[in-house]
Coordinates of C-alpha atoms and ligand atoms in Angstrom, one line a residue:
X62 CA 18.3 -9.9 19.4
X63 CA 17.5 -11.1 22.9
X64 CA 13.8 -11.3 22.4
X65 CA 13.8 -13.6 19.4
X66 CA 14.7 -17.2 18.6
X67 CA 15.3 -19.0 15.4
X68 CA 12.4 -20.6 13.7
X69 CA 12.4 -22.5 10.4
X70 CA 10.1 -20.9 7.8
X71 CA 8.4 -23.3 5.4
X72 CA 9.9 -23.2 1.9
X73 CA 13.0 -21.3 3.1
X74 CA 16.3 -22.9 3.7
X75 CA 17.6 -20.5 6.3
X76 CA 15.7 -20.1 9.6
X77 CA 14.8 -16.5 10.3
X78 CA 14.5 -14.8 13.7
X79 CA 11.0 -15.3 15.0
X80 CA 9.7 -13.6 18.1
X81 CA 7.9 -15.3 21.0
X82 CA 4.2 -15.0 21.4
X83 CA 4.7 -12.5 24.3
X84 CA 7.6 -10.0 24.0
X85 CA 9.1 -9.7 27.5
X86 CA 8.7 -6.3 29.1
X87 CA 11.0 -4.6 31.5
X88 CA 8.3 -4.1 34.1
X89 CA 7.5 -7.8 34.1
X90 CA 3.9 -7.4 33.0
X91 CA 2.6 -9.5 30.1
X92 CA 1.1 -7.9 27.0
X93 CA -2.2 -9.6 26.1
X94 CA -2.4 -8.1 22.6
X95 CA -2.5 -10.8 19.9
X96 CA -3.3 -13.6 22.3
X97 CA -6.4 -15.9 21.7
X98 CA -9.0 -16.3 24.5
X99 CA -7.6 -19.7 25.4
X100 CA -4.1 -18.3 26.0
X101 CA -5.5 -15.4 28.0
X102 CA -7.4 -17.9 30.2
X103 CA -4.2 -19.9 30.7
X104 CA -2.3 -16.8 31.8
X105 CA -5.0 -15.8 34.2
X106 CA -5.0 -19.3 35.7
X107 CA -1.2 -19.2 36.0
X108 CA -1.4 -15.8 37.7
X109 CA -3.6 -17.4 40.4
X110 CA -7.3 -17.3 39.3
X111 CA -9.2 -20.5 39.8
X112 CA -10.4 -22.3 36.6
X113 CA -14.0 -20.8 36.7
X114 CA -12.8 -17.3 37.3
X115 CA -10.1 -17.6 34.6
X116 CA -12.7 -18.7 32.1
X117 CA -15.1 -15.9 32.9
X118 CA -12.5 -13.1 33.2
X119 CA -10.8 -14.2 30.0
X120 CA -14.1 -14.0 28.1
X121 CA -14.8 -10.6 29.4
X122 CA -11.3 -9.2 28.8
X123 CA -11.2 -10.7 25.3
X124 CA -14.4 -8.8 24.4
X125 CA -13.1 -5.5 25.8
X126 CA -9.7 -6.0 24.2
X127 CA -10.7 -6.9 20.6
X128 CA -14.3 -5.9 20.2
X129 CA -14.2 -2.6 22.1
X130 CA -10.6 -1.7 21.7
X131 CA -10.1 -0.8 25.3
X132 CA -6.5 -0.6 26.4
X133 CA -7.0 0.2 30.1
X134 CA -8.4 -2.4 32.5
X135 CA -10.0 0.3 34.6
X136 CA -12.4 0.9 31.8
X137 CA -13.7 -2.7 31.9
X138 CA -16.7 -1.8 34.0
X139 CA -18.2 -5.3 34.2
X140 CA -15.1 -6.6 36.0
X141 CA -15.2 -6.3 39.8
X142 CA -13.5 -3.4 41.6
X143 CA -10.7 -5.6 42.9
X144 CA -10.2 -7.5 39.6
X145 CA -9.3 -4.3 37.7
X146 CA -6.2 -3.4 39.8
X147 CA -5.3 -7.1 40.0
X148 CA -5.1 -7.2 36.2
X149 CA -3.4 -3.8 35.9
X150 CA -0.6 -5.1 38.1
X151 CA 0.1 -8.1 36.0
X152 CA -1.0 -7.3 32.4
X153 CA -1.0 -4.6 29.8
X154 CA -2.8 -4.2 26.5
X155 CA -0.3 -2.8 24.0
X156 CA -0.3 -1.2 20.6
X157 CA 2.7 -0.8 18.2
X158 CA 4.4 2.5 18.9
X159 CA 3.7 5.2 16.4
X160 CA 6.9 6.8 15.2
X161 CA 5.4 9.0 12.5
X162 CA 2.0 9.5 10.9
X163 CA 1.7 11.0 7.4
X164 CA -1.2 12.2 5.4
X165 CA -1.2 12.2 1.5
X166 CA -3.0 14.9 -0.5
X167 CA -5.3 12.1 -1.8
X168 CA -6.4 11.1 1.7
X169 CA -4.1 8.1 2.0
X170 CA -2.5 7.8 5.5
X171 CA 0.7 6.0 6.3
X172 CA 2.1 5.2 9.8
X173 CA 5.6 4.3 10.6
X174 CA 5.4 1.9 13.5
X175 CA 8.0 0.4 15.9
X176 CA 8.0 -3.0 17.7
X177 CA 8.9 -3.0 21.4
X178 CA 12.3 -4.4 20.5
X179 CA 12.9 -1.4 18.2
X180 CA 12.2 -2.6 14.6
X181 CA 10.3 -0.3 12.3
X182 CA 7.5 -1.2 9.9
X183 CA 4.7 0.5 8.0
X184 CA 1.0 0.4 7.5
X185 CA -1.2 2.3 5.1
X186 CA -4.9 3.3 5.1
X187 CA -6.5 4.0 1.7
X188 CA -10.0 5.6 1.9
X189 CA -12.3 5.4 -1.1
X190 CA -15.8 6.5 -1.8
X191 CA -17.4 3.3 -0.6
X192 CA -14.7 1.5 1.3
X193 CA -11.6 2.0 3.4
X194 CA -8.7 -0.4 3.0
X195 CA -6.0 -1.0 5.5
X196 CA -2.7 -2.4 4.0
X197 CA -1.1 -4.4 6.7
X198 CA 2.5 -5.6 7.0
X199 CA 3.5 -9.2 8.0
X200 CA 7.3 -8.9 8.3
X201 CA 9.9 -6.3 8.9
X202 CA 11.6 -6.4 5.5
X203 CA 11.3 -9.4 3.2
X204 CA 13.4 -12.5 2.3
X205 CA 12.4 -12.3 -1.3
X206 CA 14.0 -9.8 -3.7
X207 CA 11.5 -8.9 -6.3
X208 CA 13.5 -6.5 -8.4
X209 CA 10.7 -3.8 -8.7
X210 CA 9.8 -3.7 -5.0
X211 CA 11.4 -1.3 -2.6
X212 CA 10.7 -3.6 0.4
X213 CA 12.6 -6.3 -1.4
X214 CA 15.8 -4.2 -1.2
X215 CA 15.6 -4.4 2.6
X216 CA 16.9 -7.6 4.3
X217 CA 14.4 -9.5 6.5
X218 CA 14.7 -8.3 10.0
X219 CA 12.1 -10.5 11.6
X220 CA 8.6 -11.8 11.4
X221 CA 5.9 -9.7 13.1
X222 CA 4.0 -11.4 16.0
X223 CA 0.3 -11.9 15.9
X224 CA 0.0 -8.9 18.3
X225 CA 2.0 -6.7 16.0
X226 CA -0.2 -7.7 13.1
X227 CA -3.6 -7.4 14.7
X228 CA -2.2 -4.4 16.5
X229 CA -2.0 -2.6 13.2
X230 CA -5.8 -3.1 12.7
X231 CA -6.5 -2.0 16.2
X232 CA -4.3 1.1 15.9
X233 CA -6.1 2.1 12.7
X234 CA -9.4 1.7 14.5
X235 CA -8.0 3.9 17.3
X236 CA -6.9 6.5 14.8
X237 CA -10.2 6.5 12.9
X238 CA -12.3 6.5 16.1
X239 CA -14.1 3.3 15.0
X240 CA -14.6 1.2 18.0
X241 CA -18.2 0.3 18.7
X242 CA -19.7 2.7 21.2
X243 CA -22.6 2.1 23.5
X244 CA -23.4 0.9 27.0
X245 CA -20.1 0.0 28.6
X246 CA -21.6 -2.5 31.1
X247 CA -22.4 -5.2 28.6
X248 CA -23.8 -8.2 30.5
X249 CA -22.6 -11.6 29.3
X250 CA -25.9 -12.5 27.6
X251 CA -26.5 -9.0 26.1
X252 CA -27.4 -8.7 22.4
X253 CA -24.3 -7.6 20.4
X254 CA -26.5 -5.2 18.4
X255 CA -27.1 -3.1 21.5
X256 CA -24.3 -0.9 20.4
X257 CA -23.1 0.2 17.0
X258 CA -19.9 1.3 15.2
X259 CA -20.0 5.1 14.8
X260 CA -18.4 4.9 11.4
X261 CA -17.3 2.4 8.7
X262 CA -14.1 3.9 7.5
X263 CA -12.1 0.7 7.8
X264 CA -14.0 -1.9 5.8
X265 CA -11.3 -4.0 4.1
X266 CA -7.9 -5.4 5.0
X267 CA -5.2 -6.4 2.5
X268 CA -2.1 -8.2 3.6
X269 CA 0.0 -6.2 1.1
X270 CA 2.3 -4.2 3.3
X271 CA 5.9 -5.1 4.0
X272 CA 6.8 -8.8 3.8
X273 CA 5.6 -12.1 2.4
X274 CA 2.6 -13.2 4.6
X275 CA 3.0 -16.9 3.7
X276 CA 6.5 -16.9 5.1
X277 CA 5.0 -15.9 8.4
X278 CA 2.1 -18.2 8.1
X279 CA 1.3 -19.1 11.8
X280 CA 1.4 -15.5 13.0
X281 CA -0.6 -14.2 10.1
X282 CA -3.2 -16.9 10.6
X283 CA -3.5 -16.3 14.3
X284 CA -3.8 -12.5 13.8
X285 CA -6.4 -12.8 11.1
X286 CA -8.4 -15.3 13.2
X287 CA -8.7 -12.6 15.8
X288 CA -9.7 -10.1 13.1
X289 CA -12.4 -12.4 11.7
X290 CA -13.7 -13.7 15.1
X291 CA -17.3 -12.4 15.6
X292 CA -16.4 -11.8 19.3
X293 CA -13.2 -10.2 18.2
X294 CA -12.7 -7.5 15.6
X295 CA -15.6 -9.2 13.6
X296 CA -14.5 -8.4 10.1
X297 CA -15.8 -10.7 7.4
X298 CA -13.2 -13.0 5.6
X299 CA -14.7 -11.8 2.4
X300 CA -13.3 -8.3 3.1
X301 CA -9.8 -9.6 3.7
X302 CA -7.3 -10.3 1.0
X303 CA -3.9 -12.0 1.4
X304 CA -1.3 -11.3 -1.3
X305 CA 1.5 -13.8 -2.0
X306 CA 4.3 -13.7 -4.4
X307 CA 3.7 -17.5 -4.9
X308 CA 4.7 -19.6 -1.9
X309 CA 3.1 -22.6 -3.4
X310 CA 3.5 -25.1 -0.5
X311 CA 1.6 -22.8 1.9
X312 CA -1.3 -21.9 -0.4
X313 CA -3.6 -24.8 0.4
X314 CA -3.2 -24.2 4.2
X315 CA -3.9 -20.5 3.6
X316 CA -7.3 -21.4 2.1
X317 CA -8.1 -24.1 4.7
X318 CA -6.9 -22.4 7.9
X319 CA -7.5 -18.7 7.1
X320 CA -10.0 -18.8 4.2
X321 CA -9.5 -15.2 3.1
X322 CA -9.5 -14.0 -0.5
X323 CA -6.3 -14.7 -2.4
X324 CA -4.2 -12.4 -4.5
X325 CA -1.2 -13.7 -6.4
X326 CA 1.6 -11.5 -7.6
X327 CA 2.0 -13.0 -11.0
X328 CA 3.7 -10.0 -12.8
X329 CA 5.0 -12.1 -15.8
X330 CA 3.9 -14.9 -18.1
X331 CA 7.2 -16.4 -19.2
X332 CA 9.8 -18.2 -17.1
X333 CA 12.8 -15.9 -18.0
X334 CA 10.9 -12.7 -17.1
X335 CA 9.3 -14.0 -13.9
X336 CA 12.5 -15.7 -12.8
X337 CA 14.1 -12.3 -13.1
X338 CA 11.5 -10.0 -11.5
X339 CA 9.9 -12.4 -9.0
X340 CA 12.9 -14.7 -8.1
X341 CA 10.8 -17.1 -6.0
X342 CA 9.7 -18.3 -9.5
X343 CA 12.9 -20.2 -9.8
X344 CA 11.7 -22.4 -6.9
X345 CA 7.9 -22.5 -7.7
X346 CA 7.3 -21.9 -11.4
X347 CA 4.2 -20.4 -13.2
X348 CA 2.6 -23.8 -14.0
X349 CA 2.9 -25.0 -10.4
X350 CA 1.7 -21.7 -9.1
X351 CA -1.4 -21.6 -11.3
X352 CA -2.2 -25.2 -10.4
X353 CA -2.1 -24.3 -6.7
X354 CA -4.4 -21.4 -7.5
X355 CA -6.9 -23.7 -9.3
X356 CA -6.9 -25.9 -6.1
X357 CA -7.2 -23.0 -3.7
X358 CA -10.0 -23.9 -1.3
X359 CA -12.9 -21.5 -1.5
X360 CA -12.1 -20.0 -5.0
X361 CA -15.2 -19.8 -7.1
X362 CA -16.7 -17.4 -9.7
X363 CA -18.2 -15.5 -6.8
X364 CA -14.8 -15.4 -5.0
X365 CA -12.3 -15.0 -7.8
X366 CA -8.5 -15.0 -7.3
X367 CA -6.9 -11.7 -8.1
X368 CA -3.7 -11.8 -10.2
X369 CA -1.6 -8.7 -9.6
X370 CA 0.4 -7.6 -12.6
X371 CA 2.8 -4.7 -12.2
X372 CA 3.3 -2.7 -15.5
X373 CA 7.0 -2.4 -16.2
X374 CA 7.9 -0.5 -19.4
X375 CA 9.3 -2.9 -22.0
X376 CA 9.7 -5.8 -19.6
X377 CA 6.3 -7.5 -19.2
X378 CA 3.8 -5.2 -20.9
X379 CA 3.5 -6.3 -24.6
X380 CA 0.3 -7.3 -26.4
X381 CA 1.8 -10.8 -26.6
X382 CA 2.2 -10.9 -22.9
X383 CA -1.5 -9.9 -22.4
X384 CA -2.6 -12.7 -24.8
X385 CA -0.4 -15.2 -23.0
X386 CA -1.9 -14.1 -19.7
X387 CA -5.4 -14.8 -20.9
X388 CA -4.3 -18.1 -22.4
X389 CA -2.7 -19.2 -19.1
X390 CA -5.6 -18.2 -16.9
X391 CA -8.1 -19.9 -19.2
X392 CA -5.9 -23.1 -19.6
X393 CA -6.1 -23.5 -15.8
X394 CA -9.8 -22.7 -15.7
X395 CA -9.3 -20.2 -13.1
X396 CA -12.0 -18.0 -11.6
X397 CA -9.7 -14.9 -12.1
X398 CA -9.5 -11.2 -12.2
X399 CA -6.4 -9.3 -13.1
X400 CA -5.3 -6.1 -11.3
X401 CA -3.0 -4.0 -13.4
X402 CA -0.7 -2.0 -11.1
X403 CA 1.2 0.9 -12.6
X404 CA 4.8 0.6 -11.4
X405 CA 5.4 2.9 -8.5
X406 CA 8.9 4.3 -8.7
X407 CA 11.4 4.5 -5.9
X408 CA 14.9 6.0 -5.7
X409 CA 17.4 3.7 -7.5
X410 CA 14.7 1.5 -9.1
X411 CA 15.8 0.0 -12.5
X412 CA 12.4 0.2 -14.1
X413 CA 9.9 2.7 -15.4
X414 CA 6.2 2.5 -15.5
X415 CA 4.6 1.5 -18.8
X416 CA 2.9 4.4 -20.7
X417 CA -0.8 4.9 -20.0
X418 CA -1.6 3.9 -23.7
X419 CA 0.4 0.6 -23.2
X420 CA -1.4 -0.2 -20.0
X421 CA -4.8 0.6 -21.6
X422 CA -4.0 -1.7 -24.6
X423 CA -2.9 -4.5 -22.2
X424 CA -6.1 -4.1 -20.2
X425 CA -8.3 -4.2 -23.3
X426 CA -6.8 -7.4 -24.5
X427 CA -7.4 -9.1 -21.2
X428 CA -10.9 -7.7 -21.0
X429 CA -11.6 -9.0 -24.5
X430 CA -10.4 -12.4 -23.4
X431 CA -13.2 -12.3 -20.9
X432 CA -11.3 -11.5 -17.8
X433 CA -11.8 -8.3 -15.8
X434 CA -8.5 -6.3 -15.8
X435 CA -9.0 -2.9 -14.1
X436 CA -6.1 -0.6 -13.8
X437 CA -5.3 0.3 -10.2
X438 CA -5.0 4.0 -9.4
X439 CA -1.8 4.6 -7.5
X440 CA -2.6 6.1 -4.1
X441 CA -0.3 8.0 -1.6
X442 CA 2.6 8.2 -4.0
X443 CA 3.6 11.6 -2.5
X444 CA 4.2 10.0 0.9
X445 CA 5.8 6.9 -0.5
X446 CA 2.8 4.9 0.6
X447 CA 1.9 3.2 -2.8
X448 CA 2.4 -0.5 -3.5
X449 CA 6.0 -1.5 -3.2
X450 CA 7.2 1.8 -1.9
X451 CA 7.3 0.8 1.7
X452 CA 10.6 0.7 3.3
X453 CA 11.3 2.2 6.6
X454 CA 13.0 5.6 7.2
X455 CA 15.7 4.1 9.3
X456 CA 16.6 1.7 6.5
X457 CA 16.4 4.4 3.9
X458 CA 18.8 6.5 6.0
X459 CA 21.2 3.7 6.4
X460 CA 21.1 3.1 2.7
X461 CA 21.7 6.8 2.0
X462 CA 24.6 6.6 4.5
X463 CA 25.9 3.5 2.7
X464 CA 25.6 5.4 -0.7
X465 CA 27.6 8.3 0.8
X466 CA 30.2 6.0 2.1
X467 CA 30.5 4.3 -1.3
X468 CA 30.8 7.6 -3.0
X469 CA 33.5 8.7 -0.6
X470 CA 35.4 5.5 -1.0
X471 CA 35.2 5.9 -4.8
X472 CA 36.3 9.5 -4.9
Ligands
SAH232 N1 4.8 -10.0 -0.5 C1 3.5 -10.0 -1.0 C2 2.6 -8.9 -0.5 C3 3.3 -7.5 -0.4 S1 3.5 -6.6 -1.9 C4 3.5 -10.1 -2.5 O1 4.5 -9.9 -3.1 O2 2.4 -10.4 -3.1 C5 1.9 -6.1 -2.5 C6 1.8 -5.9 -4.0 O3 2.6 -4.8 -4.5 C7 2.4 -7.1 -4.8 O4 1.6 -7.5 -5.9 C8 3.7 -6.5 -5.2 O5 4.3 -7.3 -6.3 C9 3.3 -5.1 -5.6 N2 4.5 -4.2 -5.8 C10 5.7 -4.3 -5.2 N3 6.5 -3.3 -5.6 C11 5.8 -2.5 -6.4 C12 6.0 -1.3 -7.1 N4 7.2 -0.7 -7.0 N5 5.0 -0.8 -7.9 C13 3.8 -1.4 -8.0 N6 3.5 -2.5 -7.3 C14 4.5 -3.1 -6.5
SF4_233 FE1 8.7 -9.3 -0.8 FE2 6.3 -9.0 -2.0 FE3 8.2 -7.1 -2.2 FE4 8.5 -9.4 -3.5 S1 6.9 -7.9 -3.9 S2 10.1 -8.4 -2.3 S3 7.6 -10.8 -2.0 S4 7.2 -7.7 -0.3

């Protein structure tokens, strides 16, 4: 992989390939997507603008780039006539390449995307009556191997860059036609309310796509800071949720440096079961994890931590498990809600989903324990867009090929 270098990931023993902040392009131009204002300013200065110009132009370009979603410098009408071609010669504003876009019967949409160095990943948009949630990927594949997760059967290819992460949100806004419209000649001191978004389809973001976001901490933080910046995509941190399988050493920094809502993939209440289905538990156990949750900066009764619990038939779904879940959450005095996720099957999975009656009974026990425990309705199952079903077509094909090869070898 010519465009990547090795980078140690906190908590992991092996370094994984991590891309540079700017992926080199054949035409020599630099892609600004994913860069903060200070870096854009630096690049403008390196390209020859004096300090004052670099500061002014980076502020203007940043606004067009992240707040208006413009990808063509010629549309940046408050930049001088000579400035626009100057920028076009040296820079681009990219988006991840769309390989395939699918629409589910229930309105869920899934995009298969490709990085400029040829790796595929997926993002999903889930519209609801009063909100629209974009499920964003943080890695191509995953280093962890949760046994019920299809992404976990893929090896980790590489971390996504800030540009590839924020690029998903921008691509979704492109597809939904949601960039603020209005006068395109915004002066520097103009009131931001002078233009409005023409729709509010995308209201929430969940870092619940492919990968473990806390194993790609820096890039996820940098991307989400662009998403949350009032001068950037301007989405409130209260509308963003990061889901982790339990990378305990990174949780405090997540609260302090990103400050979004936290979801924790708990999925089991005893060591043997969690060790088996969420193997990171062998490294950071349930007690340690719940303690880190209790210390999570910003958690309160108004901003509760979500505990995700996938319902696996006969594995983690008994009434005793439900009682133990209530006991554990209460023992740690956690401002918690529980999200019960019916298991979404995938070809070759070793589990089945618990019956609706079992899930109902589990949910009732947790509710009776005083903790909210709604059952999540699976969305987009028909296009393999539901939780844990993401795994790219290229990988699926190579696995199918491997299976065929194995069958041929055994016959
Ligand atoms: N790596 C992070 C975020 C991505 S997974 C994490 O594990 O939290 C998002 C959620 O989907 C997690 O709670 C995950 O455990 C759950 N999930 C994975 N596979 C699933 C499946 N087949 N059915 C239902 N939920 C699944
Ligand atoms: Fe990775 Fe999350 Fe899937 Fe586990 S559930 S394999 S951490 S993506």
